[in-house]
Coordinates of C-alpha atoms and ligand atoms in Angstrom, one line a residue:
X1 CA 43.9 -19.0 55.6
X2 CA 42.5 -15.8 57.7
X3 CA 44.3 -12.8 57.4
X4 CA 44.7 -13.2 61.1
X5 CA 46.9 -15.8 60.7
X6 CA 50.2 -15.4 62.6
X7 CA 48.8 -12.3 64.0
X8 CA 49.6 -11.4 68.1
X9 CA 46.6 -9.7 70.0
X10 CA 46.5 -8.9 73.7
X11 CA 42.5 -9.6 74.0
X12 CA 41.8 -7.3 76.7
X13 CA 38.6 -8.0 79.1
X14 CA 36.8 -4.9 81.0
X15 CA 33.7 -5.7 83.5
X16 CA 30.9 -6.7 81.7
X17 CA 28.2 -9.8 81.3
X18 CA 29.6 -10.2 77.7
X19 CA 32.5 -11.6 78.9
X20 CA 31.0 -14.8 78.3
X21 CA 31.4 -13.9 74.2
X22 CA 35.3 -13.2 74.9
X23 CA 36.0 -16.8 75.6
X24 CA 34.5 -18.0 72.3
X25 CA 36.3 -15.0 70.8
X26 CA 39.4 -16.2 72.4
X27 CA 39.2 -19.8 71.3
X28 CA 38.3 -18.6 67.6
X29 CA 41.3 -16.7 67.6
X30 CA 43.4 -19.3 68.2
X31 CA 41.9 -21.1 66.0
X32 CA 42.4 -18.2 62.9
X33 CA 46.0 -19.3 64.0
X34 CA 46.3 -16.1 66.7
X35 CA 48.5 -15.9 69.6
X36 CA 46.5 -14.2 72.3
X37 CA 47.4 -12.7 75.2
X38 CA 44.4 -12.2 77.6
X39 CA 44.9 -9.0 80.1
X40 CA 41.7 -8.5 82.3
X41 CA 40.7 -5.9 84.8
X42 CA 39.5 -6.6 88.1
X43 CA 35.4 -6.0 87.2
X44 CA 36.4 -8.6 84.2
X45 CA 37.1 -11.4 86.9
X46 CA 33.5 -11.2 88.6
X47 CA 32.4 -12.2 85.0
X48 CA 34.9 -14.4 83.5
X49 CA 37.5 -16.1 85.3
X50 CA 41.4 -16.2 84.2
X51 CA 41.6 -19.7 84.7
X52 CA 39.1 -20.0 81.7
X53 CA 41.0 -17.9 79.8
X54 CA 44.0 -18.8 80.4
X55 CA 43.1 -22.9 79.4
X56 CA 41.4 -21.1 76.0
X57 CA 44.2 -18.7 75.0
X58 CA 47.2 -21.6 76.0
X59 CA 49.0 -18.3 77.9
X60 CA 48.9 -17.2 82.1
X61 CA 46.6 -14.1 81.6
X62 CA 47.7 -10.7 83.3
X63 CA 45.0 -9.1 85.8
X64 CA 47.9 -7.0 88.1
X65 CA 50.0 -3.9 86.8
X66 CA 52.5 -5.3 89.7
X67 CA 52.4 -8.5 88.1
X68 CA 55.8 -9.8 89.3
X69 CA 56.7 -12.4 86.4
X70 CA 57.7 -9.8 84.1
X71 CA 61.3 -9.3 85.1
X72 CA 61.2 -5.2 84.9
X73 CA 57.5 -5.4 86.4
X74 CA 56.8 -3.1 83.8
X75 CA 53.5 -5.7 82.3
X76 CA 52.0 -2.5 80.8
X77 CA 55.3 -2.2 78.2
X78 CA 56.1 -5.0 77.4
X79 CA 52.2 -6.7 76.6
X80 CA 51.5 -3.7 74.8
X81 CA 54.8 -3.8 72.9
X82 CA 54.7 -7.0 71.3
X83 CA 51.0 -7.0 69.7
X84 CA 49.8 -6.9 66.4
X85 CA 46.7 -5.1 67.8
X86 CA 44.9 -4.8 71.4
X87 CA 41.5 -5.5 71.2
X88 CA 39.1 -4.9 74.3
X89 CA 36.1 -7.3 74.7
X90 CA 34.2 -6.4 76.1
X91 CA 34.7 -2.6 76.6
X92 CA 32.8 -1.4 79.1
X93 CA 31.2 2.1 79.3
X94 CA 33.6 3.1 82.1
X95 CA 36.3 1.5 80.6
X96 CA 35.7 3.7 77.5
X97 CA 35.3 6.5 79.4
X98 CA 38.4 5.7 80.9
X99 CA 40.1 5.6 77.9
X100 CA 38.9 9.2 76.6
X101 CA 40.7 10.4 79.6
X102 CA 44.0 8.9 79.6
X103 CA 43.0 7.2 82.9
X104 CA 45.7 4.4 83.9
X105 CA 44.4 3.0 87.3
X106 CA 45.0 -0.8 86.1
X107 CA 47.4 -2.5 83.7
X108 CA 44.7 -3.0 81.1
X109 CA 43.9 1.0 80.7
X110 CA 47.7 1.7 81.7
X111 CA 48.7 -0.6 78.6
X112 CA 46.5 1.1 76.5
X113 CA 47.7 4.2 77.2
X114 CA 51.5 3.0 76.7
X115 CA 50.9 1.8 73.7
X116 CA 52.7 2.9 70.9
X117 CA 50.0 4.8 68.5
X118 CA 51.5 3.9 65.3
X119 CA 52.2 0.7 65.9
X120 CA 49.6 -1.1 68.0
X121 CA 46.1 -0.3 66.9
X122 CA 43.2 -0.3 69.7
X123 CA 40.0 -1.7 68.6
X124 CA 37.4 -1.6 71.4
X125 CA 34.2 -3.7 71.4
X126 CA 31.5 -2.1 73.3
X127 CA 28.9 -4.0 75.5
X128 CA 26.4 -2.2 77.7
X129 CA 22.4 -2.1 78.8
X130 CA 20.9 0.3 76.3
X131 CA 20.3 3.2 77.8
X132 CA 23.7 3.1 78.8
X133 CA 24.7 2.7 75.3
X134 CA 21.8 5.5 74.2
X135 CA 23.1 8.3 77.1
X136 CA 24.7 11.3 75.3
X137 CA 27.7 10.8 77.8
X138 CA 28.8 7.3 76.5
X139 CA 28.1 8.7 72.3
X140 CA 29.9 11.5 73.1
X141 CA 33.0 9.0 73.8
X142 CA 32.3 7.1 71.5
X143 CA 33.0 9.8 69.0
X144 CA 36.1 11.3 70.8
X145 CA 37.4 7.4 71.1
X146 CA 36.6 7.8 66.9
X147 CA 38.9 10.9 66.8
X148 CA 41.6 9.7 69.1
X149 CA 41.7 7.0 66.3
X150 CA 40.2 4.1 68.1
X151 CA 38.5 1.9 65.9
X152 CA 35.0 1.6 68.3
X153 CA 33.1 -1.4 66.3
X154 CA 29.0 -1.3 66.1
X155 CA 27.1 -2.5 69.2
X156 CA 24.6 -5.6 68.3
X157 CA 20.9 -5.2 68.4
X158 CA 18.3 -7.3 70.7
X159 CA 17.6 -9.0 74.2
X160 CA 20.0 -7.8 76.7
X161 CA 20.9 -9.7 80.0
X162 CA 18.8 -7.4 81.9
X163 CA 16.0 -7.9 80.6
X164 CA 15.6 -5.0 78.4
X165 CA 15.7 -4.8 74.2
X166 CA 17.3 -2.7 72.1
X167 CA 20.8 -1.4 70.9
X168 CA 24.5 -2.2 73.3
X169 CA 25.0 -6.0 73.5
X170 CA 28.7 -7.1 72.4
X171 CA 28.7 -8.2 68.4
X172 CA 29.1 -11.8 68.8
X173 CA 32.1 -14.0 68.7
X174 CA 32.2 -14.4 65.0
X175 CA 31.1 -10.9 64.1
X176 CA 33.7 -9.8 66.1
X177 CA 36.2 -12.3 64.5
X178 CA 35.2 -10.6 60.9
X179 CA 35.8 -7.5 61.9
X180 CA 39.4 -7.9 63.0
X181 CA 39.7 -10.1 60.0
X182 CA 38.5 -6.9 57.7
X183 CA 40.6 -4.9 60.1
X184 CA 43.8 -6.4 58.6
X185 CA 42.8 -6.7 55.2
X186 CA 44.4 -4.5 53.1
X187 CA 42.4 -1.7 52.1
X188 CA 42.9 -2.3 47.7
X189 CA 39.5 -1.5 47.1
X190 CA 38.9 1.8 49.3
X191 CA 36.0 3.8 48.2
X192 CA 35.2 1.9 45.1
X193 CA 31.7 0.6 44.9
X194 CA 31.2 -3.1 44.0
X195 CA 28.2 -4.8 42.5
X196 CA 28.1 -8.8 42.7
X197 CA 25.5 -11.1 41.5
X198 CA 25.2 -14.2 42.5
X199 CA 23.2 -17.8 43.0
X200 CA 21.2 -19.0 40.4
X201 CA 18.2 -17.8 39.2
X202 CA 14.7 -19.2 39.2
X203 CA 12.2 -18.9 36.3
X204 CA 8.7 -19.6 37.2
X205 CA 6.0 -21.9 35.4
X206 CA 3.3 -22.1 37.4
X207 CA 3.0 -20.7 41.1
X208 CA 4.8 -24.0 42.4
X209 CA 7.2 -24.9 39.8
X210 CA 10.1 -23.2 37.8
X211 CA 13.4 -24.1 36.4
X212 CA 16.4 -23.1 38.3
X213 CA 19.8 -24.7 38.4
X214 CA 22.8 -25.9 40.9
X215 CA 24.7 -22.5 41.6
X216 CA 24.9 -22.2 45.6
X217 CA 25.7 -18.9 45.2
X218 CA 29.1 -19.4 47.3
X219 CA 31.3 -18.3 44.7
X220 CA 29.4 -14.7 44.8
X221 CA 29.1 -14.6 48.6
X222 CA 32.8 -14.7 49.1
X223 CA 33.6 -12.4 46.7
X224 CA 31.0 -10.1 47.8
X225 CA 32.9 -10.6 51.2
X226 CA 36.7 -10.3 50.1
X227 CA 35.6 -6.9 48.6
X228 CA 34.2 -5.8 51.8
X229 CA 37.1 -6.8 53.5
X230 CA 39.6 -5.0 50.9
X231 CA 37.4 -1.6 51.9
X232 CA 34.8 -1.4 49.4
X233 CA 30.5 0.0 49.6
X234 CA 29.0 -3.7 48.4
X235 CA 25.7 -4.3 47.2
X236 CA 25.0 -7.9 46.4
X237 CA 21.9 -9.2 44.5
X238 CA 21.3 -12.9 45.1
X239 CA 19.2 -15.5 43.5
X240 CA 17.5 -18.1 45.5
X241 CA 20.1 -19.4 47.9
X242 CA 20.8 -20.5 51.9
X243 CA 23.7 -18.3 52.5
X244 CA 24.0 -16.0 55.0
X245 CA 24.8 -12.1 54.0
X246 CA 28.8 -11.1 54.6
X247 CA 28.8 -8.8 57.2
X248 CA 28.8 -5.1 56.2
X249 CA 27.3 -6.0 52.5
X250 CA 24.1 -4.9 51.4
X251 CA 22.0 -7.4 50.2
X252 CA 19.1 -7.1 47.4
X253 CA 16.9 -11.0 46.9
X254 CA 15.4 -11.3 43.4
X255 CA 14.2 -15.0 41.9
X256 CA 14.0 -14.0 38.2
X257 CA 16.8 -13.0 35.5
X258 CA 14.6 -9.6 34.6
X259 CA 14.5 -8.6 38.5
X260 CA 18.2 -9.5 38.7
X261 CA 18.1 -7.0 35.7
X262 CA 16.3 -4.5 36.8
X263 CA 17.8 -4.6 40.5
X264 CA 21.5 -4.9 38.6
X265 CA 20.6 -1.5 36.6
X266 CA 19.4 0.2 39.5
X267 CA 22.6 0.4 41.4
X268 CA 25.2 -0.1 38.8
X269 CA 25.1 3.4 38.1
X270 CA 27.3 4.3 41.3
X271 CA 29.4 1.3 41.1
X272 CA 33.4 1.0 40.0
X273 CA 33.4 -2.5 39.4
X274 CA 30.8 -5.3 38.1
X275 CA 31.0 -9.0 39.2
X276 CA 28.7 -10.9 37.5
X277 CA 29.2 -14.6 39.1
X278 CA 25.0 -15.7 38.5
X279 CA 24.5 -18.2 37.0
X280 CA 21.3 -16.4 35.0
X281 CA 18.6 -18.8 33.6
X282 CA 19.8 -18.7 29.8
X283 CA 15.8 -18.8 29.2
X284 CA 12.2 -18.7 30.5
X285 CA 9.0 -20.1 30.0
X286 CA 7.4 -17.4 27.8
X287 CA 4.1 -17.2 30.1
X288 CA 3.6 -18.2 33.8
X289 CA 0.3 -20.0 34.5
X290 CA -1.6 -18.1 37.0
X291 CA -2.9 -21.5 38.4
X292 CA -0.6 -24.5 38.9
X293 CA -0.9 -26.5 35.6
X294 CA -2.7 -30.3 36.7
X295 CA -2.1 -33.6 34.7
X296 CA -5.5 -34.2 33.1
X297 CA -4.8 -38.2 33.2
X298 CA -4.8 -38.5 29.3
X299 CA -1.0 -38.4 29.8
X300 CA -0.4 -35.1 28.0
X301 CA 2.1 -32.8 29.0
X302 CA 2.0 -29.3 29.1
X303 CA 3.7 -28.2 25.6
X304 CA 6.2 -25.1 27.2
X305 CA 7.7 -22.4 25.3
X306 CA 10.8 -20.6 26.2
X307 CA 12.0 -17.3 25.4
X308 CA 15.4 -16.1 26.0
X309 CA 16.5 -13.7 29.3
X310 CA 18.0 -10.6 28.8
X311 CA 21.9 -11.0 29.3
X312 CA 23.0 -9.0 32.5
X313 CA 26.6 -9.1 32.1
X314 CA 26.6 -7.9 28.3
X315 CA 23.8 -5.2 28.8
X316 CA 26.1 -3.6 31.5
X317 CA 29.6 -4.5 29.8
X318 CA 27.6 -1.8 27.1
X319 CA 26.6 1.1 29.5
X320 CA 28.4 3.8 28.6
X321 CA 30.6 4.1 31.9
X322 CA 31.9 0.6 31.4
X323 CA 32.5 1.8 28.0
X324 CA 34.4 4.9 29.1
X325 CA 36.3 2.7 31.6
X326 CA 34.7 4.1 34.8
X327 CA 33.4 0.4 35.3
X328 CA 35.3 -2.6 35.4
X329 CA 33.1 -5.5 34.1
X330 CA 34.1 -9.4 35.8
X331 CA 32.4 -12.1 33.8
X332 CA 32.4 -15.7 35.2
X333 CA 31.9 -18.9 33.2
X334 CA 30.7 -22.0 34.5
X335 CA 31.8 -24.9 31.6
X336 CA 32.0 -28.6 31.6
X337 CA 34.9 -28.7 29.4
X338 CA 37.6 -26.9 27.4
X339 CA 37.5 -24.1 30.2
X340 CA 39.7 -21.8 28.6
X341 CA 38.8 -22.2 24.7
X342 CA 35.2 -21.1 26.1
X343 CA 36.2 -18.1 28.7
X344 CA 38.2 -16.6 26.0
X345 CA 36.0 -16.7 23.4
X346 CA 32.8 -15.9 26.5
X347 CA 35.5 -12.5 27.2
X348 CA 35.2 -11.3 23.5
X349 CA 31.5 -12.5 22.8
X350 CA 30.6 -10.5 26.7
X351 CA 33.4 -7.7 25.9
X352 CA 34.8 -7.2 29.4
X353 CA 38.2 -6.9 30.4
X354 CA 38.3 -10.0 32.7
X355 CA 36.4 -13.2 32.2
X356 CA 36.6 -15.7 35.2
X357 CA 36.6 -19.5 34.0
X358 CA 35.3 -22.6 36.5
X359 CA 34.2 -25.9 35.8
X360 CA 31.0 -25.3 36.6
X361 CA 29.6 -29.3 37.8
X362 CA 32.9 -29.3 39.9
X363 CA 32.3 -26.7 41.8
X364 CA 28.7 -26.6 42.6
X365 CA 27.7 -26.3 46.2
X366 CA 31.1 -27.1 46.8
X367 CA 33.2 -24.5 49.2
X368 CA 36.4 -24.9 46.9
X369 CA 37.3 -24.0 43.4
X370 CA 40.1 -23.8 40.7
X371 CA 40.0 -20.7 38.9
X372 CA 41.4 -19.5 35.5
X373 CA 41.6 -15.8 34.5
X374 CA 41.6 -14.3 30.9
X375 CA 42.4 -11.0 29.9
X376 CA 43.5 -9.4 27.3
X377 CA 46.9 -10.4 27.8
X378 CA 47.1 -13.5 28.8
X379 CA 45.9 -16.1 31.4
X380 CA 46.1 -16.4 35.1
X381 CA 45.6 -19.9 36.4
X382 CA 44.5 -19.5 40.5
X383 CA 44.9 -23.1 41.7
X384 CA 42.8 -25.2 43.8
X385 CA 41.8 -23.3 47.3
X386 CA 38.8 -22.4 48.9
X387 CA 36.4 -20.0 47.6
X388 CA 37.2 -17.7 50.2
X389 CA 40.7 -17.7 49.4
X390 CA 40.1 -17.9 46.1
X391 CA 37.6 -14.6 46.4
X392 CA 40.7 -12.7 47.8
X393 CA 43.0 -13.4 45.1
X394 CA 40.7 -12.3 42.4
X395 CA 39.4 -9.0 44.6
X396 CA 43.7 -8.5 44.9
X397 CA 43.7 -9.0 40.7
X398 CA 40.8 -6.8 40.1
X399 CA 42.2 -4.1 41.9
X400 CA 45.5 -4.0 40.3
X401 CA 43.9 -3.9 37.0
X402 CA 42.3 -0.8 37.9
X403 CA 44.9 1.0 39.4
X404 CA 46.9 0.0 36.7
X405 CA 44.0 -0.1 34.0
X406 CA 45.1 -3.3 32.7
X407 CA 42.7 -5.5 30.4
Ligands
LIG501 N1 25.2 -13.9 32.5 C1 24.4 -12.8 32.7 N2 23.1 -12.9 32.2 C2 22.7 -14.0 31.5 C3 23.6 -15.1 31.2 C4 24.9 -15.0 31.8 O1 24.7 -11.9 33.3 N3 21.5 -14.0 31.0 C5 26.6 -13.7 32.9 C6 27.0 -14.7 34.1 O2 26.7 -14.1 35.3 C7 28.5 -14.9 33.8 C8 28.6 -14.8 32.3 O3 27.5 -14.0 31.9 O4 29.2 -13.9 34.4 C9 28.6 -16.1 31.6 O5 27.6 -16.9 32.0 P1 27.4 -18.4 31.4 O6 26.2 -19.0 31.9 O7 28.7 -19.2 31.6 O8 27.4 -18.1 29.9 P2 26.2 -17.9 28.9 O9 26.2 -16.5 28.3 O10 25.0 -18.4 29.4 O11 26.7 -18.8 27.7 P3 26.6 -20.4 27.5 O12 25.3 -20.8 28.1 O13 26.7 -20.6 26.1 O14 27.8 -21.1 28.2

């Protein structure tokens, strides 16, 4: 379930050609389970019309400060009063300019001013040509908006409806949508650093074959994202896999265990927590054929040798800041039977605090999971949900255990 779930937002429109994105944003809202109240201004309705908005959000949409269905006519109280959050989308660059100044010539400016500033947060999505975007004027507001405590997200990168290329369009719909979800996450994991790894890996033979395995790397992803969410830096190195990087994580691709090594060490020196969810190639072919090895006909086949991968999750569980506590190791194990006999003895044999158990065939490529958690002082069975719901829990569990250096 989002985190948006249940949530009110007055979805504000100002005049711009990425209107068109607020209708999808508005529909995906109220499909997180959202109850949105769309207030545009008068440049919004050359672009998008209320009718449109009003059959997406399933509620008449204000465009008047003298709107006369609220019985005290006072729109600009009582829209602003009642939301979880007003987000503007998009937010023009006179609109934002307008807001830096306390200017209240419609209702959607007027109700941002009213708005109560501890209670209803304004998040502003800005969409504009990019020069626009580029002129010191409209940075300037941006960082003022920053100071007043508007939470101004990124602008997107690329064509623009004018023609031109560069920085300014609107983050799309889903972008957008992940934002606010991170938005209302609760910030557990604030300025820790967290290191996944995840996907499988894949061990070369010759230049067109190698043994992998089944890991989709989903498992990782989420968790990669949850952490994100919670308010932590996250660097995430993935194996071969078709996912597409959580927004706001920073992404490292490696095939092999020794490059998942060697990218692991290389930025686990900053981190505060470890989550090793790989599933690393326990072994390798001990040489690579330069050429792809050919049948000869005789029907001979090729006599491999294997040679075991270094072991990321114990070589790190053995750095001296996991040893002094500064980093929290997470070990996962993928089983095919008696789950919990093998994560507790895989906990002791790896030596981190928390060891994650799965049944790994189950869950494969599959986006739900049962999970089973072992520590030190007992187990913690997280039943059947999705991985992304499932990612949450544990980010929620790992960061109790460190403020409370459990395990
Ligand atoms: N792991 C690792 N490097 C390896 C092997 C495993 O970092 N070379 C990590 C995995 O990411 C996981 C944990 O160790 O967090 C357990 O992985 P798993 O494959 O279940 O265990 P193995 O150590 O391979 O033990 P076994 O094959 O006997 O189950």
């Amino acid at each position: 379930m989002s985190t948006l779930a249940g949530k009110h937002i007055v979805l504000g429109l100002s005049g711009g050609i990425a209107a068109f994105k607020s209708a999808e944003l508005c529909r995906a809202l109220v499909k997180a389970g959202v109850t949105v109240q769309v207030v545009m201004t008068q440049a919004a309705e050359h672009f998008m019309t209320a009718v449109t908005m009003q059959a997406l959000s399933g509620r008449p949409v204000y465009t008047s400060q003298w709107d006369p269905r609220e019985a005290n006519n006072m729109a600009h109280i009582n829209l602003s009063r009642e939301a979880d959050a007003i987000v503007v989308a998009p937010a023009s660059a006179d609109f934002m300019s307008k807001l830096l100044h306390g200017g209240a010539d419609e209702l959607l400016s007027l109700m941002c001013l009213a708005r109560p500033l501890d209670k209803v947060p304004l998040i502003v999505a800005p969409a504009m040509n990019r020069e626009m975007w580029n002129n010191p004027a409209t940075q300037r507001n941006v960082a003022l908006l920053k100071a007043d405590g508007i939470h101004v997200l990124d602008v997107g990168q690329g064509d623009q409806a004018c023609g031109e290329t560069g920085d300014g369009r609107m983050l799309e719909a889903d972008e957008i949508l992940e934002e606010l979800e991170a938005f209302f996450t609760p910030k557990v994991l604030a300025s820790k650093a967290v290191l996944v790894t995840a996907g499988p890996t894949y061990e070369a033979i010759d230049p067109v074959r190698g043994i992998t395995n089944l890991s989709s790397g989903k498992m990782g992803f989420a968790i990669a994202r949850a952490a994100r969410m919670a308010g932590a830096e996250v660097t995430l190195v993935a194996g071969p896999v078709h996912l597409s990087t959580p927004r706001g994580v920073t992404r490292i691709d490696v095939q092999s265990a020794r490059q998942m090594l060697e990218q692991v060490q290389a930025h686990v020196t900053r981190a505060h927590v470890f989550v090793a969810t790989a599933a690393v190639a326990d072994w390798r072919p001990d040489t690579q054929a330069e050429q792809k090895i050919k049948k000869d006909g005789s029907g001979a086949t090729p006599a491999l040798q294997f040679v075991e991968n270094p072991d990321i999750l114990a070589t790190v569980a053995q750095s001296p800041r996991a040893l002094s506590g500064q980093l929290f190791c997470v070990g996962f194990a993928a089983e095919s039977h008696d789950l919990l006999v093998h994560a507790k003895a895989k906990r002791i044999r790896k030596q981190v605090p928390l060891l994650v158990g799965n049944i790994g065939p189950a869950t494969f490529g599959q986006d739900d999971n049962a999970l089973v958690l072992v520590d030190a002082d007992g187990v913690l069975e997280l039943p059947h949900a999705s991985k992304q719901k499932l990612a949450m829990q544990l980010i929620g569990q790992i960061a109790f255990r460190i403020l409370n250096r459990v395990g």
